CSV table of C-alpha atoms in Angstrom, one decimal:
chain,number,residue,atom,x,y,z
H,11,MET,CA,128.2,51.6,-55.4
H,12,VAL,CA,126.7,49.8,-58.2
H,13,GLU,CA,126.6,52.0,-61.7
H,14,ARG,CA,122.5,52.4,-62.4
H,15,GLU,CA,123.4,52.5,-65.6
H,16,PHE,CA,125.0,50.1,-68.6
H,17,ILE,CA,124.3,47.7,-71.2
H,18,TYR,CA,125.0,44.0,-70.8
H,19,THR,CA,124.6,41.9,-73.6
H,20,GLY,CA,124.8,37.9,-73.0
H,21,HIS,CA,125.8,35.7,-75.7
H,22,PRO,CA,124.4,32.5,-75.9
H,23,ALA,CA,126.7,29.9,-76.2
H,24,ARG,CA,126.6,25.8,-74.1
H,25,VAL,CA,130.0,25.8,-71.8
H,26,ILE,CA,130.8,22.4,-70.7
H,27,PHE,CA,133.6,22.3,-67.8
H,28,GLY,CA,135.8,19.8,-66.1
H,29,PHE,CA,137.9,17.2,-66.2
H,30,GLY,CA,137.4,14.6,-68.9
H,31,THR,CA,135.0,16.5,-70.7
H,32,THR,CA,136.2,15.4,-74.0
H,33,VAL,CA,134.3,12.3,-73.9
H,34,ARG,CA,130.5,14.5,-74.1
H,35,LEU,CA,131.7,15.5,-77.5
H,36,PRO,CA,129.4,12.8,-79.6
H,37,GLU,CA,126.3,13.4,-77.6
H,38,GLU,CA,127.1,17.0,-77.9
H,39,LEU,CA,126.7,16.4,-82.2
H,40,ALA,CA,123.7,14.5,-81.3
H,41,ARG,CA,122.3,17.1,-79.8
H,42,LEU,CA,122.7,19.8,-82.5
H,43,GLY,CA,121.2,17.2,-84.6
H,44,LYS,CA,124.6,16.6,-86.5
H,45,GLN,CA,126.1,13.9,-88.1
H,46,ARG,CA,128.8,14.8,-90.4
H,47,ALA,CA,131.8,16.5,-88.0
H,48,LEU,CA,134.6,18.4,-90.0
H,49,VAL,CA,137.9,18.2,-87.5
H,50,LEU,CA,139.9,21.5,-87.7
H,51,ALA,CA,143.1,21.4,-85.9
H,52,THR,CA,146.8,23.0,-86.8
H,53,PRO,CA,149.6,20.5,-88.3
H,54,ALA,CA,151.2,19.9,-84.7
H,55,GLN,CA,147.7,18.9,-83.7
H,56,LYS,CA,146.6,16.6,-86.3
H,57,ALA,CA,147.2,13.7,-83.7
H,58,GLU,CA,144.7,14.9,-81.7
H,59,ALA,CA,142.4,16.0,-84.5
H,60,GLU,CA,142.5,11.9,-85.5
H,61,THR,CA,141.4,11.1,-81.8
H,62,LEU,CA,138.6,13.3,-81.8
H,63,LEU,CA,137.3,11.7,-85.6
H,64,ALA,CA,137.7,8.4,-84.1
H,65,LEU,CA,136.0,8.9,-81.4
H,66,LEU,CA,132.9,10.5,-83.5
H,67,GLY,CA,132.9,7.4,-85.1
H,68,PRO,CA,130.3,7.5,-88.3
H,69,ALA,CA,129.9,11.4,-87.4
H,70,GLY,CA,133.0,12.0,-88.2
H,71,ALA,CA,133.4,13.2,-91.6
H,72,GLY,CA,137.5,14.2,-91.7
H,73,VAL,CA,140.1,16.5,-90.8
H,74,PHE,CA,141.4,19.7,-91.7
H,75,ALA,CA,145.1,20.0,-90.0
H,76,GLY,CA,146.1,22.6,-91.8
H,77,ALA,CA,145.4,26.0,-89.6
H,78,VAL,CA,148.2,29.0,-88.8
H,79,MET,CA,148.5,32.2,-87.1
H,80,HIS,CA,146.3,35.0,-88.1
H,81,THR,CA,143.5,33.2,-89.7
H,82,PRO,CA,144.6,33.7,-93.3
H,83,VAL,CA,142.4,34.0,-96.1
H,84,ASP,CA,144.0,31.6,-98.5
H,85,VAL,CA,143.6,28.5,-95.9
H,86,SER,CA,140.0,29.8,-94.7
H,87,GLU,CA,139.1,29.3,-98.5
H,88,LEU,CA,140.7,26.0,-98.8
H,89,ALA,CA,139.2,24.6,-95.7
H,90,THR,CA,136.0,26.0,-96.6
H,91,LYS,CA,136.2,24.1,-100.2
H,92,GLN,CA,137.0,21.0,-98.0
H,93,ALA,CA,133.9,21.4,-95.5
H,94,ASP,CA,131.7,21.5,-99.1
H,95,ALA,CA,133.4,18.6,-100.6
H,96,LEU,CA,133.0,16.9,-97.4
H,97,SER,CA,129.2,17.8,-96.7
H,98,ALA,CA,130.5,18.6,-93.0
H,99,ASP,CA,127.4,19.7,-91.2
H,100,VAL,CA,129.4,20.7,-88.1
H,101,LEU,CA,132.4,22.2,-87.2
H,102,VAL,CA,135.0,20.9,-84.3
H,103,ALA,CA,137.9,22.9,-83.5
H,104,VAL,CA,140.2,21.2,-81.1
H,105,GLY,CA,143.2,23.8,-80.4
H,106,GLY,CA,144.0,27.3,-79.6
H,107,GLY,CA,143.6,30.2,-81.2
H,108,SER,CA,145.0,29.4,-85.2
H,109,THR,CA,142.1,27.0,-84.9
H,110,ILE,CA,139.4,28.4,-83.5
H,111,GLY,CA,140.1,31.4,-85.9
H,112,LEU,CA,139.9,29.0,-88.8
H,113,SER,CA,136.4,27.6,-87.4
H,114,LYS,CA,135.2,31.0,-87.2
H,115,ALA,CA,136.6,31.9,-90.5
H,116,ILE,CA,134.6,28.4,-91.9
H,117,ALA,CA,131.5,29.4,-90.0
H,118,LEU,CA,131.2,32.9,-91.6
H,119,ARG,CA,131.6,31.3,-95.1
H,120,THR,CA,129.1,28.4,-94.5
H,121,ASP,CA,126.9,29.4,-91.1
H,122,LEU,CA,128.1,26.0,-90.2
H,123,PRO,CA,127.4,25.2,-86.4
H,124,GLN,CA,130.4,25.0,-84.0
H,125,VAL,CA,131.7,22.8,-81.3
H,126,VAL,CA,135.2,24.0,-79.4
H,127,LEU,CA,137.4,22.0,-77.5
H,128,PRO,CA,140.2,24.6,-76.4
H,129,THR,CA,143.5,23.5,-75.4
H,130,THR,CA,145.6,26.7,-74.4
H,131,TYR,CA,144.0,29.6,-73.1
H,132,ALA,CA,143.1,32.3,-76.0
H,133,GLY,CA,139.6,33.2,-75.1
H,134,SER,CA,138.6,33.8,-78.6
H,135,GLU,CA,136.0,30.3,-78.1
H,136,MET,CA,133.3,33.0,-76.1
H,137,THR,CA,133.7,35.7,-78.7
H,138,PRO,CA,132.0,36.6,-82.1
H,139,ILE,CA,134.8,38.2,-83.3
H,140,ILE,CA,136.9,37.5,-85.8
H,141,GLY,CA,140.5,38.5,-87.5
H,142,GLN,CA,141.6,37.5,-90.5
H,143,THR,CA,144.7,38.4,-92.1
H,144,GLU,CA,145.3,39.1,-96.1
H,145,ASN,CA,148.2,40.8,-98.0
H,146,GLY,CA,150.0,41.5,-94.5
H,147,VAL,CA,147.0,43.4,-93.2
H,148,LYS,CA,145.0,41.4,-90.4
H,149,ARG,CA,140.9,43.2,-90.2
H,150,THR,CA,138.6,42.1,-87.6
H,151,GLN,CA,134.4,41.8,-87.5
H,152,THR,CA,131.9,41.3,-85.2
H,153,THR,CA,128.8,38.8,-85.9
H,154,LEU,CA,127.1,36.1,-84.3
H,155,LYS,CA,127.5,33.8,-87.3
H,156,VAL,CA,131.3,33.0,-85.7
H,157,LEU,CA,130.0,32.4,-81.8
H,158,PRO,CA,130.6,29.0,-81.3
H,159,GLU,CA,127.3,27.2,-80.1
H,160,VAL,CA,129.2,24.7,-77.5
H,161,VAL,CA,132.3,24.9,-76.3
H,162,ILE,CA,133.7,21.8,-73.8
H,163,TYR,CA,136.6,22.7,-71.5
H,164,ASP,CA,138.2,20.0,-71.0
H,165,VAL,CA,141.3,20.4,-68.2
H,166,GLU,CA,143.1,17.0,-69.2
H,167,GLN,CA,143.2,18.8,-72.7
H,168,THR,CA,145.5,21.6,-71.3
H,169,LEU,CA,147.7,19.7,-69.1
H,170,GLY,CA,150.3,18.6,-72.3
H,171,LEU,CA,150.9,22.9,-73.4
H,172,PRO,CA,154.1,23.3,-72.6
H,173,VAL,CA,155.3,25.7,-69.9
H,174,GLY,CA,156.3,28.5,-72.6
H,175,MET,CA,152.6,28.4,-74.2
H,176,SER,CA,151.3,27.9,-71.4
H,177,GLY,CA,152.8,31.0,-69.7
H,178,THR,CA,152.3,33.6,-72.9
H,179,SER,CA,148.4,31.8,-73.7
H,180,GLY,CA,147.4,33.3,-70.0
H,181,MET,CA,149.1,36.4,-70.3
H,182,ASN,CA,147.0,37.3,-73.2
H,183,ALA,CA,143.6,36.0,-71.9
H,184,MET,CA,144.6,38.4,-68.8
H,185,ALA,CA,145.0,41.2,-71.6
H,186,HIS,CA,141.3,40.9,-73.0
H,187,ALA,CA,140.2,40.8,-68.9
H,188,ILE,CA,142.1,44.0,-68.3
H,189,GLU,CA,141.6,46.0,-71.4
H,190,ALA,CA,137.8,45.3,-70.3
H,191,LEU,CA,137.8,46.9,-67.1
H,192,TYR,CA,138.6,50.4,-69.3
H,193,ALA,CA,136.7,49.7,-72.3
H,194,ARG,CA,133.7,52.1,-73.5
H,195,GLU,CA,131.4,49.8,-73.0
H,196,THR,CA,132.2,48.5,-69.3
H,197,ASN,CA,129.6,47.3,-66.3
H,198,PRO,CA,129.7,45.8,-63.6
H,199,ILE,CA,128.5,42.6,-64.4
H,200,ILE,CA,132.3,42.6,-67.0
H,201,SER,CA,134.4,44.0,-64.9
H,202,ALA,CA,133.5,41.7,-61.7
H,203,LEU,CA,134.5,38.6,-64.4
H,204,ALA,CA,137.7,40.6,-65.2
H,205,ILE,CA,138.9,41.2,-62.0
H,206,GLU,CA,138.0,37.3,-61.3
H,207,ALA,CA,140.1,36.2,-64.3
H,208,ILE,CA,142.6,38.5,-63.7
H,209,ARG,CA,143.3,36.8,-60.2
H,210,SER,CA,142.8,33.2,-61.1
H,211,LEU,CA,145.6,33.6,-63.8
H,212,ALA,CA,147.6,35.4,-61.8
H,213,ARG,CA,147.5,32.9,-59.2
H,214,ALA,CA,147.7,30.0,-61.2
H,215,LEU,CA,150.5,30.9,-64.1
H,216,PRO,CA,153.6,31.0,-61.6
H,217,VAL,CA,152.3,27.4,-60.4
H,218,ILE,CA,152.2,25.9,-64.1
H,219,ALA,CA,155.6,27.7,-64.8
H,220,LYS,CA,157.0,25.2,-61.9
H,221,ALA,CA,154.8,22.3,-61.7
H,222,PRO,CA,153.2,22.1,-65.5
H,223,GLY,CA,150.9,19.2,-63.9
H,224,ASP,CA,149.7,21.0,-61.6
H,225,ARG,CA,145.8,19.9,-61.8
H,226,ASP,CA,144.5,22.3,-59.0
H,227,ALA,CA,146.6,25.2,-61.4
H,228,ARG,CA,145.5,24.3,-65.3
H,229,ALA,CA,141.5,24.1,-63.6
H,230,ASP,CA,142.1,28.0,-62.6
H,231,ALA,CA,143.9,29.1,-65.5
H,232,LEU,CA,141.5,27.0,-68.0
H,233,TYR,CA,138.6,28.9,-65.9
H,234,GLY,CA,140.3,32.1,-65.9
H,235,ALA,CA,140.6,32.5,-69.6
H,236,TRP,CA,137.1,31.1,-69.7
H,237,LEU,CA,136.1,34.6,-68.4
H,238,CYS,CA,138.8,36.5,-69.9
H,239,GLY,CA,136.9,34.7,-73.0
H,240,ILE,CA,133.5,36.5,-71.9
H,241,CYS,CA,135.3,39.8,-71.5
H,242,LEU,CA,136.7,40.0,-74.8
H,243,GLY,CA,133.5,39.1,-76.4
H,244,SER,CA,131.6,41.2,-74.6
H,245,VAL,CA,132.7,44.5,-75.0
H,246,GLY,CA,135.2,46.8,-77.0
H,247,MET,CA,138.8,46.5,-77.2
H,248,ALA,CA,141.2,49.4,-76.7
H,249,LEU,CA,144.9,50.3,-77.7
H,250,HIS,CA,146.5,47.3,-76.4
H,251,HIS,CA,144.3,45.1,-79.0
H,252,LYS,CA,145.3,47.5,-81.7
H,253,LEU,CA,148.7,47.2,-81.3
H,254,CYS,CA,149.0,43.7,-81.0
H,255,HIS,CA,147.1,43.3,-84.6
H,256,THR,CA,148.9,46.3,-86.0
H,257,LEU,CA,152.4,44.2,-84.9
H,258,GLY,CA,151.3,40.7,-85.4
H,259,GLY,CA,149.5,41.3,-89.0
H,260,GLY,CA,151.9,43.6,-90.0
H,261,PHE,CA,154.9,41.4,-89.3
H,262,ASP,CA,153.9,38.0,-88.5
H,263,LEU,CA,154.7,38.3,-85.1
H,264,PRO,CA,153.4,35.4,-83.0
H,265,HIS,CA,149.7,36.0,-81.0
H,266,ALA,CA,150.2,35.4,-77.7
H,267,GLU,CA,153.8,36.5,-77.5
H,268,THR,CA,153.0,40.0,-79.0
H,269,HIS,CA,150.4,40.3,-76.4
H,270,THR,CA,152.6,39.1,-73.9
H,271,ILE,CA,154.6,41.6,-74.6
H,272,MET,CA,152.7,44.7,-74.9
H,273,LEU,CA,149.9,43.8,-72.4
H,274,PRO,CA,152.4,46.1,-69.3
H,275,HIS,CA,153.3,49.3,-71.5
H,276,ALA,CA,149.9,49.5,-73.3
H,277,LEU,CA,148.2,49.7,-69.7
H,278,ALA,CA,151.2,52.2,-68.1
H,279,TYR,CA,150.4,54.1,-71.1
H,280,ASN,CA,146.5,54.1,-70.3
H,281,ALA,CA,147.4,54.5,-66.5
H,282,PRO,CA,147.8,58.0,-66.1
H,283,ALA,CA,143.8,58.2,-67.5
H,284,ILE,CA,142.0,55.2,-65.7
H,285,PRO,CA,142.8,55.3,-61.8
H,286,ASP,CA,139.8,53.7,-60.7
H,287,VAL,CA,141.0,50.6,-62.7
H,288,MET,CA,144.6,51.3,-61.3
H,289,LYS,CA,143.1,50.5,-57.9
H,290,LYS,CA,141.4,47.7,-58.8
H,291,LEU,CA,143.9,46.2,-60.7
H,292,THR,CA,146.5,47.3,-57.3
H,293,ASP,CA,144.4,45.1,-55.0
H,294,VAL,CA,144.7,42.2,-57.5
H,295,LEU,CA,148.4,41.9,-59.2
H,296,GLY,CA,150.0,44.4,-56.2
H,297,SER,CA,151.5,48.3,-56.4
H,298,ASP,CA,152.5,49.5,-59.9
H,299,PRO,CA,150.0,47.0,-61.4
H,300,SER,CA,151.9,47.2,-65.8
H,301,GLY,CA,155.7,46.9,-63.3
H,302,ALA,CA,154.1,43.4,-61.9
H,303,LEU,CA,153.1,42.3,-65.2
H,304,PHE,CA,156.2,42.4,-66.8
H,305,ASP,CA,157.6,40.9,-63.8
H,306,LEU,CA,154.6,38.0,-64.0
H,307,ALA,CA,155.7,37.2,-67.9
H,308,ARG,CA,159.9,37.0,-66.8
H,309,ALA,CA,159.0,34.9,-64.0
H,310,ILE,CA,157.5,32.7,-65.9
H,311,GLY,CA,160.0,32.8,-68.6
H,312,ALA,CA,157.3,34.3,-71.4
H,313,PRO,CA,159.4,36.8,-73.9
H,314,VAL,CA,159.5,40.6,-72.9
H,315,ALA,CA,160.7,42.3,-76.5
H,316,LEU,CA,159.7,42.4,-79.9
H,317,SER,CA,163.1,41.8,-80.6
H,318,GLN,CA,162.8,38.3,-79.4
H,319,ILE,CA,159.9,37.2,-81.8
H,320,GLY,CA,161.3,38.8,-85.1
H,321,MET,CA,160.2,42.3,-85.1
H,322,PRO,CA,162.8,44.6,-87.2
H,323,GLU,CA,164.2,47.2,-85.3
H,324,ASP,CA,163.4,49.4,-89.0
H,325,GLY,CA,159.5,48.3,-88.0
H,326,ILE,CA,158.7,50.8,-85.3
H,327,ASP,CA,157.8,54.1,-87.6
H,328,LYS,CA,155.8,51.7,-90.1
H,329,ALA,CA,154.0,49.9,-86.6
H,330,VAL,CA,153.4,54.1,-85.4
H,331,GLU,CA,152.0,55.1,-89.0
H,332,SER,CA,149.6,51.6,-89.1
H,333,ALA,CA,148.3,52.1,-85.1
H,334,PHE,CA,147.6,55.8,-86.2
H,335,ALA,CA,145.7,55.2,-89.8
H,336,ASN,CA,142.6,53.1,-88.2
H,337,PRO,CA,143.2,54.1,-84.5
H,338,TYR,CA,140.6,52.2,-81.7
H,339,TRP,CA,138.4,54.2,-79.5
H,340,ASN,CA,140.8,54.3,-76.1
H,341,PRO,CA,140.9,56.0,-72.6
H,342,ARG,CA,143.8,58.2,-73.1
H,343,PRO,CA,144.1,59.7,-76.8
H,344,LEU,CA,146.7,58.6,-78.8
H,345,GLU,CA,150.1,61.0,-78.6
H,346,LYS,CA,152.2,59.9,-81.5
H,347,GLU,CA,155.5,60.4,-80.0
H,348,ALA,CA,154.4,58.7,-76.5
H,349,ILE,CA,153.1,55.9,-78.6
H,350,THR,CA,156.6,55.6,-80.4
H,351,ALA,CA,158.4,55.4,-77.1
H,352,LEU,CA,155.9,52.9,-76.0
H,353,ILE,CA,156.8,50.7,-79.3
H,354,ALA,CA,160.5,51.4,-78.7
H,355,ARG,CA,160.5,49.8,-74.9
H,356,ALA,CA,158.7,47.0,-76.2
H,357,TYR,CA,160.7,46.2,-79.4
H,358,SER,CA,164.4,46.6,-76.5
H,359,GLY,CA,162.3,44.9,-73.6
H,360,GLU,CA,162.5,47.9,-71.2
H,361,ARG,CA,160.3,48.0,-68.4
H,362,PRO,CA,156.9,49.8,-68.4
H,363,VAL,CA,157.2,53.7,-68.0
H,364,ILE,CA,154.1,55.6,-66.9
H,365,ASP,CA,154.6,59.0,-68.1
């Protein structure tokens, strides 16, 4: 039976999905009436940014290929100065969460429109959320000023995504959908999208791990990631995202890998408080959904321990303190001893435990 009382807010964005859709970038800028695009990328994707600049011709103003993890404030301010110097009237971001985060940070400061071409499964492109890091602390805010105006999903752009990054990026996306199922603002529309997203990614990621060039699996994964992004941008998140922001910002851990490791443990912690959600996830992932996510991470070759990605063992207590300093809403109240045990298991790569 459908819930009879709920609130759903749809966010305005133009989405183009398919194979080879990158070629539509110039016409999308023309539709927006923009003529001076600053193309953003990470240093590793500078070549892709240069290709887009050439595609834009006279509408390309320049490239800033300095995006890095966790959107440091100093990098954002440097990129904003370049946008001003070039008299840019639109931002074009090609890449994953780091580049999209930089684009949002510039938009926050300038109100420039954004056109995003995702090359990973981060999902940030569908949200009005921005997280910025300064002095080792990552702070988030929600504002429509950072919601991209146009998102061009081109499956071709993801075919070269390395297997490891594909897996962790996809698990990161699944985290958005899973937490959306038990968010305080959850509603039937988002729940339906979340289940479809989880099913698509759970089906696609093992195939990609074995056959990275499988076009159907790549399309499934990008489609699922899109839906996960809608989930992330439509409802609040809970313990999982709080822990990941704490760990990522506090220890400079890689974003997608941190989400991959923490997801099974955060779900196991909340499981006793969300029996209906666990039933839905059982229908999609099989019995013991938190264990299934842990097994999925191992099956796709993703890290399963925080110790593998650079977290120091003496950081466990610091992470617990940070989690309790400004806790998110969560369906199960935060219990210090249990959270400490959760992070300790994630640190050592143990299987998640439901207690």
